[in-house]
Structure formats: structure tokens, C-alpha cells
mmCIF file of C-alpha atoms and ligand atoms in Angstrom:
data_model
loop_
_atom_site.group_PDB
_atom_site.id
_atom_site.type_symbol
_atom_site.label_atom_id
_atom_site.label_comp_id
_atom_site.label_asym_id
_atom_site.label_seq_id
_atom_site.Cartn_x
_atom_site.Cartn_y
_atom_site.Cartn_z
ATOM 1 C CA UNK A 1 -97.284 -150.918 -114.225
ATOM 2 C CA UNK A 2 -95.383 -149.747 -111.167
ATOM 3 C CA UNK A 3 -97.554 -149.254 -107.950
ATOM 4 C CA UNK A 4 -96.951 -145.821 -106.370
ATOM 5 C CA UNK A 5 -96.735 -145.380 -102.564
ATOM 6 C CA UNK A 6 -95.315 -142.958 -99.976
ATOM 7 C CA UNK A 7 -93.553 -145.903 -98.327
ATOM 8 C CA UNK A 8 -92.573 -149.448 -98.900
ATOM 9 C CA UNK A 9 -91.816 -151.567 -95.709
ATOM 10 C CA UNK A 10 -89.666 -154.431 -96.672
ATOM 11 C CA UNK A 11 -90.556 -157.273 -93.973
ATOM 12 C CA UNK A 12 -94.037 -158.035 -92.108
ATOM 13 C CA UNK A 13 -92.464 -159.183 -88.782
ATOM 14 C CA UNK A 14 -93.624 -157.135 -85.586
ATOM 15 C CA UNK A 15 -91.566 -154.028 -86.135
ATOM 16 C CA UNK A 16 -92.816 -153.745 -89.906
ATOM 17 C CA UNK A 17 -96.569 -154.020 -88.752
ATOM 18 C CA UNK A 18 -96.292 -151.563 -86.348
ATOM 19 C CA UNK A 19 -94.262 -149.103 -88.423
ATOM 20 C CA UNK A 20 -97.703 -149.363 -90.644
ATOM 21 C CA UNK A 21 -99.307 -148.009 -87.687
ATOM 22 C CA UNK A 22 -97.002 -145.188 -86.871
ATOM 23 C CA UNK A 23 -97.068 -143.997 -90.750
ATOM 24 C CA UNK A 24 -100.637 -144.261 -90.535
ATOM 25 C CA UNK A 25 -101.274 -141.886 -87.806
ATOM 26 C CA UNK A 26 -99.325 -139.288 -89.589
ATOM 27 C CA UNK A 27 -101.821 -139.937 -92.749
ATOM 28 C CA UNK A 28 -99.036 -141.928 -94.463
ATOM 29 C CA UNK A 29 -99.743 -145.265 -96.759
ATOM 30 C CA UNK A 30 -97.480 -148.047 -96.858
ATOM 31 C CA UNK A 31 -97.173 -151.254 -98.955
ATOM 32 C CA UNK A 32 -95.644 -154.100 -96.793
ATOM 33 C CA UNK A 33 -93.543 -157.119 -98.494
ATOM 34 C CA UNK A 34 -92.282 -160.243 -96.885
ATOM 35 C CA UNK A 35 -90.797 -163.325 -98.235
ATOM 36 C CA UNK A 36 -93.156 -165.437 -96.230
ATOM 37 C CA UNK A 37 -96.624 -166.002 -96.811
ATOM 38 C CA UNK A 38 -97.668 -164.849 -93.431
ATOM 39 C CA UNK A 39 -97.085 -161.503 -91.378
ATOM 40 C CA UNK A 40 -95.387 -161.994 -88.344
ATOM 41 C CA UNK A 41 -91.683 -162.447 -88.758
ATOM 42 C CA UNK A 42 -89.772 -164.513 -85.995
ATOM 43 C CA UNK A 43 -92.764 -164.521 -83.494
ATOM 44 C CA UNK A 44 -94.881 -166.163 -86.301
ATOM 45 C CA UNK A 45 -92.150 -168.588 -87.846
ATOM 46 C CA UNK A 46 -90.037 -169.576 -84.853
ATOM 47 C CA UNK A 47 -91.991 -169.173 -81.818
ATOM 48 C CA UNK A 48 -95.924 -168.472 -82.167
ATOM 49 C CA UNK A 49 -96.908 -170.933 -79.149
ATOM 50 C CA UNK A 50 -94.177 -169.061 -76.883
ATOM 51 C CA UNK A 51 -95.320 -166.679 -74.333
ATOM 52 C CA UNK A 52 -93.532 -162.984 -74.340
ATOM 53 C CA UNK A 53 -93.105 -161.189 -70.969
ATOM 54 C CA UNK A 54 -91.405 -158.232 -71.759
ATOM 55 C CA UNK A 55 -94.076 -156.549 -74.113
ATOM 56 C CA UNK A 56 -95.066 -153.250 -72.360
ATOM 57 C CA UNK A 57 -98.332 -153.301 -70.780
ATOM 58 C CA UNK A 58 -98.580 -156.901 -71.427
ATOM 59 C CA UNK A 59 -97.707 -159.121 -68.136
ATOM 60 C CA UNK A 60 -97.482 -162.012 -70.854
ATOM 61 C CA UNK A 61 -98.843 -162.380 -74.524
ATOM 62 C CA UNK A 62 -98.204 -165.320 -76.736
ATOM 63 C CA UNK A 63 -95.946 -164.393 -79.888
ATOM 64 C CA UNK A 64 -98.788 -165.219 -82.349
ATOM 65 C CA UNK A 65 -101.317 -163.222 -80.343
ATOM 66 C CA UNK A 66 -98.947 -160.009 -80.295
ATOM 67 C CA UNK A 67 -98.628 -160.300 -84.481
ATOM 68 C CA UNK A 68 -102.634 -160.581 -84.280
ATOM 69 C CA UNK A 69 -102.894 -157.743 -82.473
ATOM 70 C CA UNK A 70 -100.669 -155.680 -84.308
ATOM 71 C CA UNK A 71 -102.866 -157.001 -87.302
ATOM 72 C CA UNK A 72 -106.077 -155.821 -85.770
ATOM 73 C CA UNK A 73 -104.202 -152.327 -84.615
ATOM 74 C CA UNK A 74 -103.393 -151.441 -88.218
ATOM 75 C CA UNK A 75 -106.602 -152.395 -89.750
ATOM 76 C CA UNK A 76 -107.840 -148.784 -89.764
ATOM 77 C CA UNK A 77 -104.736 -147.921 -92.263
ATOM 78 C CA UNK A 78 -105.398 -150.367 -94.932
ATOM 79 C CA UNK A 79 -101.807 -151.429 -95.742
ATOM 80 C CA UNK A 80 -101.335 -153.500 -98.736
ATOM 81 C CA UNK A 81 -99.393 -156.534 -98.381
ATOM 82 C CA UNK A 82 -97.465 -158.661 -100.849
ATOM 83 C CA UNK A 83 -96.776 -161.704 -99.169
ATOM 84 C CA UNK A 84 -94.519 -164.681 -100.368
ATOM 85 C CA UNK A 85 -92.128 -162.393 -102.290
ATOM 86 C CA UNK A 86 -88.971 -161.397 -101.435
ATOM 87 C CA UNK A 87 -87.643 -157.737 -102.061
ATOM 88 C CA UNK A 88 -84.592 -158.618 -104.658
ATOM 89 C CA UNK A 89 -83.859 -154.984 -105.797
ATOM 90 C CA UNK A 90 -84.045 -151.504 -104.314
ATOM 91 C CA UNK A 91 -82.709 -148.723 -106.520
ATOM 92 C CA UNK A 92 -82.610 -144.677 -106.175
ATOM 93 C CA UNK A 93 -84.316 -143.055 -108.961
ATOM 94 C CA UNK A 94 -82.697 -139.793 -109.435
ATOM 95 C CA UNK A 95 -84.269 -137.887 -106.239
ATOM 96 C CA UNK A 96 -87.521 -139.381 -107.110
ATOM 97 C CA UNK A 97 -87.979 -141.821 -104.754
ATOM 98 C CA UNK A 98 -86.953 -145.625 -105.275
ATOM 99 C CA UNK A 99 -87.856 -148.514 -107.698
ATOM 100 C CA UNK A 100 -88.465 -151.430 -105.407
ATOM 101 C CA UNK A 101 -88.762 -155.201 -107.439
ATOM 102 C CA UNK A 102 -89.795 -158.550 -105.916
ATOM 103 C CA UNK A 103 -89.214 -161.934 -106.673
ATOM 104 C CA UNK A 104 -92.749 -162.289 -107.945
ATOM 105 C CA UNK A 105 -92.210 -159.504 -110.279
ATOM 106 C CA UNK A 106 -94.014 -156.755 -108.307
ATOM 107 C CA UNK A 107 -92.844 -153.494 -108.945
ATOM 108 C CA UNK A 108 -93.020 -150.266 -106.547
ATOM 109 C CA UNK A 109 -92.048 -146.889 -106.894
ATOM 110 C CA UNK A 110 -91.700 -145.596 -103.427
ATOM 111 C CA UNK A 111 -90.987 -142.127 -102.002
ATOM 112 C CA UNK A 112 -89.483 -143.701 -99.208
ATOM 113 C CA UNK A 113 -88.538 -147.135 -97.975
ATOM 114 C CA UNK A 114 -88.180 -148.643 -94.489
ATOM 115 C CA UNK A 115 -86.392 -152.031 -94.082
ATOM 116 C CA UNK A 116 -87.694 -153.984 -91.270
ATOM 117 C CA UNK A 117 -86.057 -157.029 -92.408
ATOM 118 C CA UNK A 118 -85.327 -158.599 -89.059
ATOM 119 C CA UNK A 119 -82.454 -161.258 -89.287
ATOM 120 C CA UNK A 120 -83.088 -161.759 -92.851
ATOM 121 C CA UNK A 121 -85.483 -163.268 -95.134
ATOM 122 C CA UNK A 122 -86.699 -166.583 -94.183
ATOM 123 C CA UNK A 123 -85.912 -169.348 -96.561
ATOM 124 C CA UNK A 124 -86.244 -173.223 -96.372
ATOM 125 C CA UNK A 125 -83.419 -175.323 -95.503
ATOM 126 C CA UNK A 126 -82.617 -177.287 -98.552
ATOM 127 C CA UNK A 127 -82.195 -180.946 -99.207
ATOM 128 C CA UNK A 128 -78.405 -181.496 -99.514
ATOM 129 C CA UNK A 129 -77.941 -184.313 -102.149
ATOM 130 C CA UNK A 130 -75.725 -183.523 -105.148
ATOM 131 C CA UNK A 131 -77.260 -182.080 -108.042
ATOM 132 C CA UNK A 132 -80.806 -182.546 -106.643
ATOM 133 C CA UNK A 133 -81.320 -178.730 -107.120
ATOM 134 C CA UNK A 134 -82.344 -179.251 -110.664
ATOM 135 C CA UNK A 135 -85.458 -181.359 -109.945
ATOM 136 C CA UNK A 136 -86.431 -178.257 -107.377
ATOM 137 C CA UNK A 137 -90.638 -177.257 -108.548
ATOM 138 C CA UNK A 138 -90.887 -180.493 -110.754
ATOM 139 C CA UNK A 139 -90.235 -183.120 -108.144
ATOM 140 C CA UNK A 140 -88.639 -181.506 -105.323
ATOM 141 C CA UNK A 141 -90.742 -178.850 -103.372
ATOM 142 C CA UNK A 142 -90.348 -176.678 -100.278
ATOM 143 C CA UNK A 143 -93.611 -175.274 -99.935
ATOM 144 C CA UNK A 144 -97.119 -176.707 -101.388
ATOM 145 C CA UNK A 145 -98.784 -173.796 -103.252
ATOM 146 C CA UNK A 146 -101.075 -176.413 -105.029
ATOM 147 C CA UNK A 147 -101.947 -179.373 -102.940
ATOM 148 C CA UNK A 148 -103.781 -181.073 -106.148
ATOM 149 C CA UNK A 149 -100.489 -181.387 -107.964
ATOM 150 C CA UNK A 150 -99.385 -183.947 -105.500
ATOM 151 C CA UNK A 151 -102.482 -186.054 -105.581
ATOM 152 C CA UNK A 152 -102.238 -189.718 -107.190
ATOM 153 C CA UNK A 153 -98.203 -189.433 -106.606
ATOM 154 C CA UNK A 154 -95.872 -191.758 -104.599
ATOM 155 C CA UNK A 155 -95.221 -188.803 -102.030
ATOM 156 C CA UNK A 156 -92.096 -188.798 -99.565
ATOM 157 C CA UNK A 157 -92.390 -186.072 -96.816
ATOM 158 C CA UNK A 158 -89.203 -185.017 -95.162
ATOM 159 C CA UNK A 159 -89.349 -183.453 -91.743
ATOM 160 C CA UNK A 160 -90.421 -183.692 -88.123
ATOM 161 C CA UNK A 161 -92.068 -180.342 -87.589
ATOM 162 C CA UNK A 162 -95.595 -179.032 -87.848
ATOM 163 C CA UNK A 163 -95.584 -178.308 -91.626
ATOM 164 C CA UNK A 164 -94.102 -181.975 -92.567
ATOM 165 C CA UNK A 165 -96.884 -183.641 -90.183
ATOM 166 C CA UNK A 166 -99.839 -180.925 -91.444
ATOM 167 C CA UNK A 167 -98.872 -181.711 -94.911
ATOM 168 C CA UNK A 168 -98.549 -185.378 -94.637
ATOM 169 C CA UNK A 169 -101.969 -185.598 -92.707
ATOM 170 C CA UNK A 170 -103.543 -183.562 -95.620
ATOM 171 C CA UNK A 171 -102.145 -185.504 -98.733
ATOM 172 C CA UNK A 172 -101.810 -188.918 -97.283
ATOM 173 C CA UNK A 173 -105.524 -190.160 -98.485
ATOM 174 C CA UNK A 174 -104.988 -188.407 -102.049
ATOM 175 C CA UNK A 175 -101.621 -189.791 -102.559
ATOM 176 C CA UNK A 176 -100.734 -192.910 -104.554
ATOM 177 C CA UNK A 177 -98.185 -193.689 -101.583
ATOM 178 C CA UNK A 178 -97.351 -191.780 -98.487
ATOM 179 C CA UNK A 179 -93.846 -192.189 -96.708
ATOM 180 C CA UNK A 180 -92.864 -189.634 -93.778
ATOM 181 C CA UNK A 181 -89.281 -189.752 -93.005
ATOM 182 C CA UNK A 182 -87.882 -187.958 -90.097
ATOM 183 C CA UNK A 183 -84.258 -188.786 -88.428
ATOM 184 C CA UNK A 184 -85.747 -189.893 -85.312
ATOM 185 C CA UNK A 185 -88.891 -191.420 -83.799
ATOM 186 C CA UNK A 186 -89.761 -188.368 -81.737
ATOM 187 C CA UNK A 187 -91.146 -185.708 -83.727
ATOM 188 C CA UNK A 188 -91.175 -181.895 -83.126
ATOM 189 C CA UNK A 189 -94.933 -181.341 -84.185
ATOM 190 C CA UNK A 190 -98.245 -181.425 -82.104
ATOM 191 C CA UNK A 191 -98.711 -184.926 -80.202
ATOM 192 C CA UNK A 192 -102.539 -184.987 -82.060
ATOM 193 C CA UNK A 193 -100.721 -184.590 -85.497
ATOM 194 C CA UNK A 194 -98.234 -187.507 -84.742
ATOM 195 C CA UNK A 195 -101.021 -189.494 -83.281
ATOM 196 C CA UNK A 196 -103.215 -189.283 -86.586
ATOM 197 C CA UNK A 197 -99.985 -189.944 -88.677
ATOM 198 C CA UNK A 198 -99.328 -193.143 -86.593
ATOM 199 C CA UNK A 199 -103.325 -194.359 -86.639
ATOM 200 C CA UNK A 200 -102.947 -193.633 -90.733
ATOM 201 C CA UNK A 201 -99.622 -195.860 -90.526
ATOM 202 C CA UNK A 202 -101.611 -198.341 -88.610
ATOM 203 C CA UNK A 203 -104.433 -198.445 -91.375
ATOM 204 C CA UNK A 204 -102.000 -199.228 -93.805
ATOM 205 C CA UNK A 205 -102.351 -195.821 -95.538
ATOM 206 C CA UNK A 206 -98.818 -194.465 -94.996
ATOM 207 C CA UNK A 207 -95.327 -195.411 -93.924
ATOM 208 C CA UNK A 208 -93.266 -193.230 -91.255
ATOM 209 C CA UNK A 209 -89.573 -194.256 -91.717
ATOM 210 C CA UNK A 210 -86.678 -193.348 -88.798
ATOM 211 C CA UNK A 211 -83.756 -192.413 -90.910
ATOM 212 C CA UNK A 212 -81.605 -190.165 -92.908
ATOM 213 C CA UNK A 213 -81.790 -189.570 -96.645
ATOM 214 C CA UNK A 214 -78.492 -189.720 -98.023
ATOM 215 C CA UNK A 215 -78.775 -190.395 -101.829
ATOM 216 C CA UNK A 216 -81.426 -190.569 -104.650
ATOM 217 C CA UNK A 217 -81.877 -192.827 -107.537
ATOM 218 C CA UNK A 218 -82.844 -190.984 -111.067
ATOM 219 C CA UNK A 219 -82.934 -192.047 -114.693
ATOM 220 C CA UNK A 220 -82.314 -189.565 -117.327
ATOM 221 C CA UNK A 221 -85.397 -187.427 -116.523
ATOM 222 C CA UNK A 222 -86.626 -187.923 -113.278
ATOM 223 C CA UNK A 223 -85.882 -188.819 -109.498
ATOM 224 C CA UNK A 224 -86.967 -192.317 -109.175
ATOM 225 C CA UNK A 225 -86.657 -193.079 -105.287
ATOM 226 C CA UNK A 226 -84.943 -191.708 -102.287
ATOM 227 C CA UNK A 227 -82.097 -194.055 -100.473
ATOM 228 C CA UNK A 228 -82.666 -193.693 -96.772
ATOM 229 C CA UNK A 229 -80.082 -195.181 -94.007
ATOM 230 C CA UNK A 230 -82.895 -196.311 -91.467
ATOM 231 C CA UNK A 231 -82.281 -196.598 -87.614
ATOM 232 C CA UNK A 232 -84.469 -199.891 -87.895
ATOM 233 C CA UNK A 233 -83.978 -201.495 -91.220
ATOM 234 C CA UNK A 234 -80.597 -200.352 -92.500
ATOM 235 C CA UNK A 235 -80.426 -199.100 -96.082
ATOM 236 C CA UNK A 236 -84.208 -198.766 -97.775
ATOM 237 C CA UNK A 237 -84.990 -197.421 -100.888
ATOM 238 C CA UNK A 238 -87.986 -195.452 -101.216
ATOM 239 C CA UNK A 239 -89.828 -195.196 -104.684
ATOM 240 C CA UNK A 240 -91.202 -191.698 -105.153
ATOM 241 C CA UNK A 241 -92.495 -189.061 -107.707
ATOM 242 C CA UNK A 242 -92.771 -185.791 -105.505
ATOM 243 C CA UNK A 243 -90.658 -184.717 -102.341
ATOM 244 C CA UNK A 244 -91.716 -182.555 -100.098
ATOM 245 C CA UNK A 245 -89.004 -181.313 -98.082
ATOM 246 C CA UNK A 246 -89.853 -179.437 -94.688
ATOM 247 C CA UNK A 247 -86.616 -178.952 -92.698
ATOM 248 C CA UNK A 248 -87.505 -175.536 -91.454
ATOM 249 C CA UNK A 249 -86.615 -171.961 -92.353
ATOM 250 C CA UNK A 250 -83.514 -170.296 -91.792
ATOM 251 C CA UNK A 251 -82.998 -166.393 -92.240
ATOM 252 C CA UNK A 252 -80.768 -164.983 -94.809
ATOM 253 C CA UNK A 253 -79.685 -161.243 -95.155
ATOM 254 C CA UNK A 254 -80.145 -161.951 -98.785
ATOM 255 C CA UNK A 255 -80.234 -159.256 -101.173
ATOM 256 C CA UNK A 256 -80.082 -156.433 -98.246
ATOM 257 C CA UNK A 257 -76.588 -156.579 -98.341
ATOM 258 C CA UNK A 258 -76.270 -155.858 -102.001
ATOM 259 C CA UNK A 259 -78.428 -152.609 -101.811
ATOM 260 C CA UNK A 260 -75.217 -150.121 -101.156
ATOM 261 C CA UNK A 261 -75.965 -149.576 -97.494
ATOM 262 C CA UNK A 262 -73.505 -149.177 -94.829
ATOM 263 C CA UNK A 263 -73.466 -152.292 -92.597
ATOM 264 C CA UNK A 264 -71.985 -153.415 -89.388
ATOM 265 C CA UNK A 265 -71.869 -157.261 -89.982
ATOM 266 C CA UNK A 266 -75.075 -158.263 -90.915
ATOM 267 C CA UNK A 267 -76.959 -155.199 -89.575
ATOM 268 C CA UNK A 268 -77.451 -151.760 -91.509
ATOM 269 C CA UNK A 269 -75.966 -148.891 -89.729
ATOM 270 C CA UNK A 270 -78.685 -146.221 -88.768
ATOM 271 C CA UNK A 271 -78.672 -142.954 -86.838
ATOM 272 C CA UNK A 272 -80.822 -142.663 -83.709
ATOM 273 C CA UNK A 273 -82.846 -139.661 -84.524
ATOM 274 C CA UNK A 274 -84.289 -140.937 -87.977
ATOM 275 C CA UNK A 275 -83.029 -144.160 -87.852
ATOM 276 C CA UNK A 276 -81.914 -143.515 -91.492
ATOM 277 C CA UNK A 277 -79.582 -145.436 -93.217
ATOM 278 C CA UNK A 278 -76.576 -144.285 -95.236
ATOM 279 C CA UNK A 279 -79.089 -143.566 -98.342
ATOM 280 C CA UNK A 280 -81.237 -140.685 -97.438
ATOM 281 C CA UNK A 281 -84.613 -141.652 -97.962
ATOM 282 C CA UNK A 282 -84.272 -145.222 -96.954
ATOM 283 C CA UNK A 283 -84.762 -146.127 -93.070
ATOM 284 C CA UNK A 284 -84.251 -149.372 -91.024
ATOM 285 C CA UNK A 285 -86.179 -150.363 -87.834
ATOM 286 C CA UNK A 286 -86.141 -153.731 -85.673
ATOM 287 C CA UNK A 287 -83.494 -156.160 -85.646
ATOM 288 C CA UNK A 288 -82.057 -155.465 -89.095
ATOM 289 C CA UNK A 289 -80.506 -152.112 -87.767
ATOM 290 C CA UNK A 290 -77.534 -150.982 -85.857
ATOM 291 C CA UNK A 291 -76.634 -148.240 -83.858
ATOM 292 C CA UNK A 292 -74.428 -147.936 -80.558
ATOM 293 C CA UNK A 293 -76.430 -149.515 -77.411
ATOM 294 C CA UNK A 294 -78.880 -151.384 -80.131
ATOM 295 C CA UNK A 295 -80.741 -154.132 -78.571
ATOM 296 C CA UNK A 296 -82.500 -156.828 -80.757
ATOM 297 C CA UNK A 297 -85.972 -156.529 -78.484
ATOM 298 C CA UNK A 298 -89.304 -156.001 -80.064
ATOM 299 C CA UNK A 299 -90.147 -152.997 -77.726
ATOM 300 C CA UNK A 300 -86.653 -151.145 -79.332
ATOM 301 C CA UNK A 301 -88.144 -151.715 -82.902
ATOM 302 C CA UNK A 302 -91.636 -150.174 -81.598
ATOM 303 C CA UNK A 303 -89.790 -147.079 -80.527
ATOM 304 C CA UNK A 304 -87.629 -147.117 -83.674
ATOM 305 C CA UNK A 305 -90.710 -147.158 -85.924
ATOM 306 C CA UNK A 306 -92.269 -144.235 -84.143
ATOM 307 C CA UNK A 307 -89.203 -141.832 -84.703
ATOM 308 C CA UNK A 308 -88.683 -143.121 -88.722
ATOM 309 C CA UNK A 309 -92.400 -142.475 -89.265
ATOM 310 C CA UNK A 310 -91.796 -138.674 -87.991
ATOM 311 C CA UNK A 311 -88.461 -138.409 -90.194
ATOM 312 C CA UNK A 312 -90.431 -140.041 -93.284
ATOM 313 C CA UNK A 313 -93.057 -137.353 -92.849
ATOM 314 C CA UNK A 314 -90.556 -134.816 -92.773
ATOM 315 C CA UNK A 315 -88.746 -135.978 -95.592
ATOM 316 C CA UNK A 316 -91.979 -136.006 -97.806
ATOM 317 C CA UNK A 317 -93.591 -132.831 -96.330
ATOM 318 C CA UNK A 318 -90.359 -130.777 -95.711
ATOM 319 C CA UNK A 319 -92.449 -127.318 -95.105
ATOM 320 C CA UNK A 320 -95.157 -128.725 -93.024
ATOM 321 C CA UNK A 321 -95.239 -128.515 -89.352
ATOM 322 C CA UNK A 322 -95.460 -131.705 -87.945
ATOM 323 C CA UNK A 323 -97.342 -131.567 -84.481
ATOM 324 C CA UNK A 324 -96.948 -134.343 -81.856
ATOM 325 C CA UNK A 325 -100.729 -135.347 -81.210
ATOM 326 C CA UNK A 326 -102.149 -137.705 -78.505
ATOM 327 C CA UNK A 327 -103.980 -140.395 -79.688
ATOM 328 C CA UNK A 328 -106.157 -139.987 -76.397
ATOM 329 C CA UNK A 329 -107.334 -136.525 -77.125
ATOM 330 C CA UNK A 330 -106.733 -135.315 -80.891
ATOM 331 C CA UNK A 331 -109.557 -135.419 -83.230
ATOM 332 C CA UNK A 332 -107.316 -135.867 -86.299
ATOM 333 C CA UNK A 333 -105.981 -138.982 -84.885
ATOM 334 C CA UNK A 334 -109.357 -140.434 -83.686
ATOM 335 C CA UNK A 335 -110.435 -139.383 -87.454
ATOM 336 C CA UNK A 336 -107.478 -141.204 -88.819
ATOM 337 C CA UNK A 337 -107.895 -143.889 -86.633
ATOM 338 C CA UNK A 338 -111.769 -144.381 -87.425
ATOM 339 C CA UNK A 339 -112.960 -143.856 -83.826
ATOM 340 C CA UNK A 340 -115.430 -141.407 -82.400
ATOM 341 C CA UNK A 341 -113.816 -138.429 -80.370
ATOM 342 C CA UNK A 342 -115.278 -138.291 -76.804
ATOM 343 C CA UNK A 343 -117.607 -135.180 -76.395
ATOM 344 C CA UNK A 344 -114.845 -133.564 -73.842
ATOM 345 C CA UNK A 345 -111.760 -134.341 -76.169
HETATM 346 C C1 FAD B 1 -87.122 -168.001 -79.907
HETATM 347 C C2 FAD B 1 -87.157 -166.737 -79.754
HETATM 348 C C3 FAD B 1 -87.609 -165.702 -78.591
HETATM 349 C C4 FAD B 1 -87.882 -164.353 -78.403
HETATM 350 N N1 FAD B 1 -88.003 -163.678 -77.444
HETATM 351 C C5 FAD B 1 -88.178 -162.423 -77.384
HETATM 352 C C6 FAD B 1 -89.166 -161.745 -76.062
HETATM 353 O O1 FAD B 1 -89.323 -162.546 -75.443
HETATM 354 N N2 FAD B 1 -88.706 -160.411 -76.190
HETATM 355 C C7 FAD B 1 -88.318 -159.690 -77.367
HETATM 356 O O2 FAD B 1 -88.478 -158.541 -77.031
HETATM 357 N N3 FAD B 1 -87.697 -160.287 -78.549
HETATM 358 C C8 FAD B 1 -87.795 -161.678 -78.434
HETATM 359 N N4 FAD B 1 -87.355 -162.186 -79.674
HETATM 360 C C9 FAD B 1 -86.687 -161.449 -80.527
HETATM 361 C C10 FAD B 1 -87.750 -160.836 -81.582
HETATM 362 O O3 FAD B 1 -88.475 -161.955 -82.122
HETATM 363 C C11 FAD B 1 -87.135 -159.774 -82.550
HETATM 364 O O4 FAD B 1 -86.780 -158.851 -81.967
HETATM 365 C C12 FAD B 1 -88.406 -159.307 -83.759
HETATM 366 O O5 FAD B 1 -88.853 -160.564 -83.913
HETATM 367 C C13 FAD B 1 -87.772 -158.322 -84.523
HETATM 368 O O6 FAD B 1 -88.741 -158.077 -85.338
HETATM 369 P P1 FAD B 1 -88.430 -157.543 -86.563
HETATM 370 O O7 FAD B 1 -89.855 -157.359 -87.227
HETATM 371 O O8 FAD B 1 -87.279 -156.495 -86.845
HETATM 372 O O9 FAD B 1 -87.843 -158.668 -87.755
HETATM 373 P P2 FAD B 1 -88.397 -160.025 -88.043
HETATM 374 O O10 FAD B 1 -89.302 -160.591 -87.086
HETATM 375 O O11 FAD B 1 -87.173 -160.958 -88.429
HETATM 376 O O12 FAD B 1 -89.164 -159.958 -89.414
HETATM 377 C C14 FAD B 1 -88.491 -159.659 -90.399
HETATM 378 C C15 FAD B 1 -89.093 -160.215 -91.761
HETATM 379 O O13 FAD B 1 -88.743 -159.753 -92.795
HETATM 380 C C16 FAD B 1 -88.734 -160.487 -93.673
HETATM 381 N N5 FAD B 1 -87.493 -160.281 -94.749
HETATM 382 C C17 FAD B 1 -86.327 -159.997 -94.751
HETATM 383 N N6 FAD B 1 -85.778 -159.613 -95.937
HETATM 384 C C18 FAD B 1 -86.689 -159.584 -96.840
HETATM 385 C C19 FAD B 1 -86.544 -159.300 -98.109
HETATM 386 N N7 FAD B 1 -85.596 -158.837 -98.905
HETATM 387 N N8 FAD B 1 -87.800 -159.352 -98.729
HETATM 388 C C20 FAD B 1 -88.950 -159.879 -98.159
HETATM 389 N N9 FAD B 1 -89.151 -159.625 -96.959
HETATM 390 C C21 FAD B 1 -87.956 -160.040 -95.920
HETATM 391 C C22 FAD B 1 -88.457 -161.924 -93.125
HETATM 392 O O14 FAD B 1 -88.797 -162.698 -93.970
HETATM 393 C C23 FAD B 1 -88.930 -161.437 -92.239
HETATM 394 O O15 FAD B 1 -90.491 -162.132 -92.028
HETATM 395 C C24 FAD B 1 -87.237 -163.521 -79.711
HETATM 396 C C25 FAD B 1 -86.629 -164.246 -80.656
HETATM 397 C C26 FAD B 1 -86.498 -165.845 -80.570
HETATM 398 C C27 FAD B 1 -86.394 -166.322 -82.086
#
């Protein structure tokens, strides 16, 4: 059964999250969909520990802290999140809004849609070996959904970032064997994790190889080993049952390009009054949109979200007068935010 909602927000980056807030102030409910398993978009995925200096009223704030604050700020509006699923289809329904479908089979009937898709949905960078894609989700994995699936296996983890090291440490003791392969001896992951991996290696519980995977061995049914050109020992074959590849994520505009919206290169053209796209009822905010003078900054996306919310409200309730109300003084705003009105408000 399709979920009915006022508004679907495609993308849970900072602008998608703030969009929930602006809709909530106008008493509109939203469902938020993101391809990633966590909210936060680029802030969480690309630079969680980095300080941001140009968020108004925060002389400095960590990117993840900004996302955590946004999540706290939208709590009163109880958005429904559908994470780890990409929006694959968006189709108009004869003046009745839009049908939205995701890669996980979720179906929503939305009266309006706001696309806050940033630079696109983040997809894992793939292991580029001829024909290896046919082993995806049986022997080759880009995400760990069920850790127990990998217990008792000869595991090879590829990559040198936090995900690679975290899963190496989480699975090393349960695996039949564990090999971590990274292109060099220098890892991008936290020093503490690298230290733990080296300690496990010293205890004979895993192996760390610096090298480049260039081929794989297989029989009729399955991959049996990975061939690695190592820095220290030349060509090495590593027997393996499961490969966990963590080469990072890269954004792909993906299905958004097929939704019939007018684009400027990889961005959706909007007006600057409503942030509406070429399809009435579909709006776009944040890095995904384009208009003369557009700057891909979080604060620009926040402004766009405020105006898009008013436009959505007007579209859904064309006969209602929509007043601008201050959150400081308006009892209606206080009620929506679930805070007490000061006595003299
Ligand atoms: C290293 C770095 C430093 C930065 N520093 C600053 C700074 O100091 N100040 C500043 O203002 N900005 C900074 N930025 C830019 C800032 O991060 C972006 O402007 C901001 O993240 C845009 O937010 P957004 O919500 O529009 O998109 P994003 O953060 O890109 O989020 C979009 C989300 O949409 C999802 N998505 C896309 N398509 C689909 C789909 N079809 N289905 C489901 N989900 C989908 C993606 O998975 C993603 O999570 C920086 C960026 C980088 C990379």
C-alpha cells in the first residue's frame, strides 16, 4: 500500500533536513528518503570531522555536529526517514501529485516533492575487474548488512579508510582468515584503528598487504582468490570466500536526470521565488538546483528551503492566507514546535 504524504523530500543532506523544519513550521509533514544509511549528506559522508566556519551564528561548527543539531531541530515535526534507498522513479499522477518509488520497493503518493539531492546519490566506488560484478552480493560486497554472513569465511577487505578498518577489526576474530589490502602502507583511517589492526597482525590473527588487486581466480561457480601486485613481495594470490570493498563513495546524479526536469548540466533549473522546477509541484533546494548566481553553500540551501516551504503550502492550500510568523513570538509556532509560549508573548 502506498504511503500518502504532503511532501516527499529526496535527500537527507543538511538542506533536506532543514527543509523538514521549514515545512513543519507551516504544519506540513514530510517523508525523507536517502540512498545512504545515515542522514547528513556530504557533511556526514565526506567531512564529518571538519570544522565549518560559515554557518550563520556559529563561529565554528563540526560538520557532523551541524547534522546532529539539524536532526534535533526537526524532532518536533516527526519526519519519517526511509534511509538506504534510492529514489528511482518520480512520476506525475494526473494532477493528483506524484508517485515516488525507491530501490527498496517503498512507494509513496506525494502531493508535492522537494528534491534536495545535492551532487547526487552516493554510490560505492566499484572494484574494477572484468566480470566481477556477477559475484556482487554473493561474494563481493560494498556494504555489510549482516555481519554474521561473513563469519567463518576467508575474508579480504579492500581499502584504507575508516569503513575498511572498522569492518576489518569487527570481523577479524570471527573470520576463517582476514586479509586487509590497501594500495600503500599509509592509511586514511583513524590512527587508533590502524594500531589495532597492526596488533592483530602481530598476533597472527590477520594479514595486511600493501598492493594493488589486478585480477581474480575463479572456478565455474565462485571466486577462489584475488591476485595482488604487492609492494614488498611481488605477485601474491590471496585465497578468499568473501571480498568487502570499501573504496569510498562517489556521487551520481542517477535517476534524477530521467525525471523530465529541465537541467543545466547536472543541476535542476529552478526559479528564485518558489524554487520550483519545470514541473509544477516539484521543487529543488540545495546543491542540486541551478539559477543565476547560485552558490553551492549550506546557507544558500537553508534560504531556498524556507521559500520552497511557503510555495508548497500555497500550492496545497491555495485559498489560505499564509502569514509569516516569528518563532520568537507566535503561539502557533510555539505549539508546532512543542515549546511553551512566554507569558508576555
Ligand atoms: C570537503 C567539503 C567541504 C565543504 N565545506 C563547506 C563549508 O565550509 N560551507 C558550506 O556552506 N558548504 C561546504 N561544503 C558544501 C556543502 O557540504 C554542500 O553545499 C551541502 O552538503 C549541500 O547540501 P544538500 O543537502 O543540498 O546536499 P548533500 O549534502 O549532497 O545531500 C544530498 C543527499 O541526497 C541523496 N540523494 C541524491 N539523489 C538521491 C536519490 N535519487 N535517492 C535518494 N537519495 C538521493 C544523497 O545520497 C545525499 O545524502 C563542503 C563540501 C565538501 C565536499
